[in-house]
Amino acid sequence: MRVRIIPVGLRALLVELPTPAHVQALVADLERRRTDGALTGVDDVVPGELTVLVDGVADPADLAGRLAAWRPASVRPPDGPLVEIPVRYDGADVADVARLWQVPEEEVGRIHSTPEYRVAFCGFAPGFGYLTGLPEHYHLPRRPVPRTRVPAGSVAVAGGYAGIYPRDSPGGWQLLGRTDVVLFDPDRDPVALLTPGVRVRFRNLGR
């Protein structure tokens, strides 16, 4: 397994890994070591699709040496907390998705809500989690022309990811439905409902 480590500024390291599963495994390992006290002098661990940013590092050279020798005991991270998201599957792209999946429109909600998902990383907008777990044969391209406005609470898929738009914003994902769950609230603890490692189940409310 190849691990590439890139210094970022004076107190951060960017670790490039071969697969998203290795990213999740490294994040879980680093967080466990922080909790156990075996990894001190690190302020934050931020996953991306194929990268992990380790920020606020007291001794970057020492940590880079340890990370270069890192090998996962397992590429499956530990289970995080489970969040249930009720969804009304009446999205604007259900007909197109049904055609691409070659199923009746009524099957789209059942297919999407069957797997258990996991938040791999966050980005795009505060509270937006990139969820893995959709079987590969259901992966879909983005819309050829992005929408200028996607309503908050829209449940969507694109590529190998599922996601929920936390606020009104432009977007090019395939819209399957909507939920009333609030994904991001600065006055709530936790502020973001979906954070890396959280498991997600979609509850199908029909159309």
Short mmCIF file of C-alpha atoms in Angstrom, two decimals:
data_model
loop_
_atom_site.label_atom_id
_atom_site.label_comp_id
_atom_site.label_asym_id
_atom_site.label_seq_id
_atom_site.Cartn_x
_atom_site.Cartn_y
_atom_site.Cartn_z
CA MET A 1 0.00 0.00 0.00
CA ARG A 2 1.40 3.38 -1.01
CA VAL A 3 1.09 6.32 1.39
CA ARG A 4 2.18 9.77 0.21
CA ILE A 5 2.71 12.49 2.80
CA ILE A 6 2.80 16.17 1.85
CA PRO A 7 3.69 18.96 4.30
CA VAL A 8 1.06 21.71 4.42
CA GLY A 9 2.35 24.90 5.99
CA LEU A 10 4.32 24.58 9.22
CA ARG A 11 1.98 22.40 11.28
CA ALA A 12 -0.06 20.16 9.00
CA LEU A 13 0.35 17.03 6.89
CA LEU A 14 -1.74 15.81 3.97
CA VAL A 15 -1.78 12.01 3.68
CA GLU A 16 -2.75 10.56 0.27
CA LEU A 17 -4.15 7.01 0.36
CA PRO A 18 -5.14 4.50 -2.34
CA THR A 19 -8.84 3.99 -1.53
CA PRO A 20 -11.67 5.63 0.47
CA ALA A 21 -11.67 2.58 2.75
CA HIS A 22 -8.04 3.27 3.69
CA VAL A 23 -8.98 6.88 4.45
CA GLN A 24 -11.69 5.77 6.86
CA ALA A 25 -9.36 3.24 8.48
CA LEU A 26 -6.60 5.81 9.00
CA VAL A 27 -9.02 8.37 10.47
CA ALA A 28 -10.37 5.75 12.88
CA ASP A 29 -6.83 4.75 13.88
CA LEU A 30 -5.71 8.35 14.42
CA GLU A 31 -8.79 9.19 16.49
CA ARG A 32 -8.30 6.06 18.60
CA ARG A 33 -4.68 7.01 19.23
CA ARG A 34 -5.70 10.55 20.18
CA THR A 35 -8.26 9.18 22.64
CA ASP A 36 -5.74 6.74 24.13
CA GLY A 37 -3.13 9.47 24.51
CA ALA A 38 -0.73 7.78 22.07
CA LEU A 39 -1.03 10.68 19.61
CA THR A 40 -0.64 14.09 21.19
CA GLY A 41 -0.05 17.50 19.67
CA VAL A 42 -2.68 17.12 16.92
CA ASP A 43 -5.58 19.58 16.75
CA ASP A 44 -7.74 18.08 14.01
CA VAL A 45 -8.09 15.13 11.62
CA VAL A 46 -10.06 15.93 8.45
CA PRO A 47 -10.86 13.19 5.88
CA GLY A 48 -11.39 13.74 2.16
CA GLU A 49 -12.19 11.22 -0.54
CA LEU A 50 -8.59 9.94 -0.85
CA THR A 51 -6.79 12.18 1.64
CA VAL A 52 -6.51 12.85 5.35
CA LEU A 53 -5.42 16.29 6.58
CA VAL A 54 -3.76 16.15 10.00
CA ASP A 55 -3.74 19.71 11.30
CA GLY A 56 -2.09 21.46 14.22
CA VAL A 57 0.79 18.94 14.43
CA ALA A 58 3.35 19.69 17.12
CA ASP A 59 6.15 17.69 15.41
CA PRO A 60 5.35 17.18 11.70
CA ALA A 61 8.60 15.35 10.90
CA ASP A 62 8.07 12.77 13.64
CA LEU A 63 4.44 12.17 12.66
CA ALA A 64 5.35 11.93 8.96
CA GLY A 65 7.79 9.14 9.79
CA ARG A 66 5.16 7.22 11.73
CA LEU A 67 2.52 7.70 9.02
CA ALA A 68 4.89 6.49 6.30
CA ALA A 69 5.05 3.13 8.08
CA TRP A 70 1.30 2.95 8.80
CA ARG A 71 -0.49 -0.18 7.67
CA PRO A 72 -4.14 -0.77 8.58
CA ALA A 73 -4.98 -3.75 10.74
CA SER A 74 -8.27 -3.63 8.85
CA VAL A 75 -9.66 -1.31 6.19
CA ARG A 76 -13.10 -1.45 7.83
CA PRO A 77 -13.52 1.39 10.35
CA PRO A 78 -15.46 0.90 13.57
CA ASP A 79 -19.20 1.53 13.50
CA GLY A 80 -20.25 5.06 14.37
CA PRO A 81 -23.65 6.18 15.69
CA LEU A 82 -26.71 5.48 13.55
CA VAL A 83 -28.94 8.31 12.27
CA GLU A 84 -32.31 7.65 10.63
CA ILE A 85 -33.47 10.02 7.90
CA PRO A 86 -37.15 9.83 6.81
CA VAL A 87 -37.49 10.56 3.09
CA ARG A 88 -40.42 11.29 0.80
CA TYR A 89 -39.27 9.94 -2.58
CA ASP A 90 -40.89 12.52 -4.85
CA GLY A 91 -37.73 14.12 -6.26
CA ALA A 92 -37.54 15.84 -9.61
CA ASP A 93 -35.22 13.18 -11.06
CA VAL A 94 -37.00 10.00 -9.93
CA ALA A 95 -38.22 9.24 -13.47
CA ASP A 96 -34.73 9.69 -14.94
CA VAL A 97 -33.15 7.60 -12.20
CA ALA A 98 -35.73 4.83 -12.68
CA ARG A 99 -34.86 4.79 -16.38
CA LEU A 100 -31.12 4.60 -15.69
CA TRP A 101 -31.65 1.86 -13.10
CA GLN A 102 -34.13 0.12 -15.42
CA VAL A 103 -36.77 -0.22 -12.70
CA PRO A 104 -40.28 1.16 -12.14
CA GLU A 105 -40.36 4.59 -10.48
CA GLU A 106 -41.88 3.05 -7.35
CA GLU A 107 -38.71 0.99 -6.87
CA VAL A 108 -36.36 3.97 -6.64
CA GLY A 109 -37.17 4.71 -3.00
CA ARG A 110 -36.90 1.06 -2.00
CA ILE A 111 -33.52 0.66 -3.70
CA HIS A 112 -32.09 3.86 -2.21
CA SER A 113 -33.36 3.17 1.31
CA THR A 114 -32.22 -0.46 1.51
CA PRO A 115 -28.44 -0.05 2.20
CA GLU A 116 -26.90 1.27 5.37
CA TYR A 117 -24.70 4.24 4.49
CA ARG A 118 -21.68 5.78 6.18
CA VAL A 119 -20.44 9.37 6.11
CA ALA A 120 -17.03 9.15 4.44
CA PHE A 121 -16.20 12.85 4.54
CA CYS A 122 -17.85 16.28 4.53
CA GLY A 123 -17.60 19.24 2.21
CA PHE A 124 -19.29 21.39 -0.43
CA ALA A 125 -21.46 23.12 2.19
CA PRO A 126 -21.60 23.07 6.01
CA GLY A 127 -23.39 19.89 7.07
CA PHE A 128 -23.11 18.11 3.70
CA GLY A 129 -21.90 14.53 4.15
CA TYR A 130 -20.73 12.28 1.33
CA LEU A 131 -22.38 8.93 2.06
CA THR A 132 -20.96 5.63 0.84
CA GLY A 133 -22.92 2.39 0.67
CA LEU A 134 -24.87 2.57 -2.58
CA PRO A 135 -24.11 -0.63 -4.56
CA GLU A 136 -21.87 -0.03 -7.55
CA HIS A 137 -24.46 -1.02 -10.16
CA TYR A 138 -26.65 1.86 -8.91
CA HIS A 139 -23.96 4.54 -9.26
CA LEU A 140 -25.15 7.45 -11.41
CA PRO A 141 -23.61 10.41 -13.24
CA ARG A 142 -24.31 13.97 -12.23
CA ARG A 143 -26.93 15.92 -14.14
CA PRO A 144 -25.50 17.25 -17.44
CA VAL A 145 -26.62 20.77 -16.47
CA PRO A 146 -26.54 21.65 -12.75
CA ARG A 147 -29.55 23.37 -11.22
CA THR A 148 -29.11 26.92 -9.98
CA ARG A 149 -31.16 26.11 -6.88
CA VAL A 150 -31.67 22.82 -5.06
CA PRO A 151 -33.98 23.10 -2.01
CA ALA A 152 -32.66 22.35 1.47
CA GLY A 153 -33.44 18.80 2.53
CA SER A 154 -33.14 17.37 -0.99
CA VAL A 155 -31.90 13.77 -0.96
CA ALA A 156 -29.71 13.01 -3.95
CA VAL A 157 -27.16 10.68 -5.52
CA ALA A 158 -24.20 11.20 -7.85
CA GLY A 159 -21.32 8.92 -8.72
CA GLY A 160 -20.93 6.46 -5.87
CA TYR A 161 -22.28 8.83 -3.22
CA ALA A 162 -25.59 9.74 -1.65
CA GLY A 163 -26.11 13.06 0.08
CA ILE A 164 -28.57 15.55 1.54
CA TYR A 165 -28.44 19.25 0.72
CA PRO A 166 -28.34 21.07 4.09
CA ARG A 167 -29.48 24.40 2.63
CA ASP A 168 -30.70 25.90 -0.65
CA SER A 169 -27.79 25.89 -3.09
CA PRO A 170 -26.80 25.13 -6.68
CA GLY A 171 -26.25 21.45 -7.39
CA GLY A 172 -25.91 18.84 -10.09
CA TRP A 173 -26.82 15.64 -8.24
CA GLN A 174 -29.81 13.45 -9.14
CA LEU A 175 -32.71 14.43 -6.84
CA LEU A 176 -34.60 11.46 -5.38
CA GLY A 177 -36.64 13.02 -2.59
CA ARG A 178 -36.72 15.29 0.42
CA THR A 179 -36.47 15.20 4.19
CA ASP A 180 -37.42 17.65 6.95
CA VAL A 181 -34.40 16.69 9.08
CA VAL A 182 -32.15 19.69 9.82
CA LEU A 183 -28.60 18.81 8.83
CA PHE A 184 -26.79 21.91 10.10
CA ASP A 185 -27.80 24.15 13.01
CA PRO A 186 -25.25 26.51 14.64
CA ASP A 187 -27.40 26.60 17.80
CA ARG A 188 -27.43 22.81 18.20
CA ASP A 189 -24.93 20.40 19.72
CA PRO A 190 -23.69 18.82 17.54
CA VAL A 191 -23.89 21.57 14.94
CA ALA A 192 -23.68 19.06 12.05
CA LEU A 193 -25.84 15.95 12.21
CA LEU A 194 -23.73 14.00 9.71
CA THR A 195 -20.02 13.78 10.49
CA PRO A 196 -17.39 11.28 9.28
CA GLY A 197 -18.09 7.78 10.59
CA VAL A 198 -21.80 8.32 11.27
CA ARG A 199 -24.01 5.56 9.84
CA VAL A 200 -27.20 6.57 8.02
CA ARG A 201 -30.43 4.73 7.30
CA PHE A 202 -33.03 6.28 5.01
CA ARG A 203 -36.63 5.49 5.98
CA ASN A 204 -38.88 5.30 2.93
CA LEU A 205 -42.07 7.37 3.37
CA GLY A 206 -43.21 6.59 -0.17
CA ARG A 207 -44.09 9.26 -2.75
#
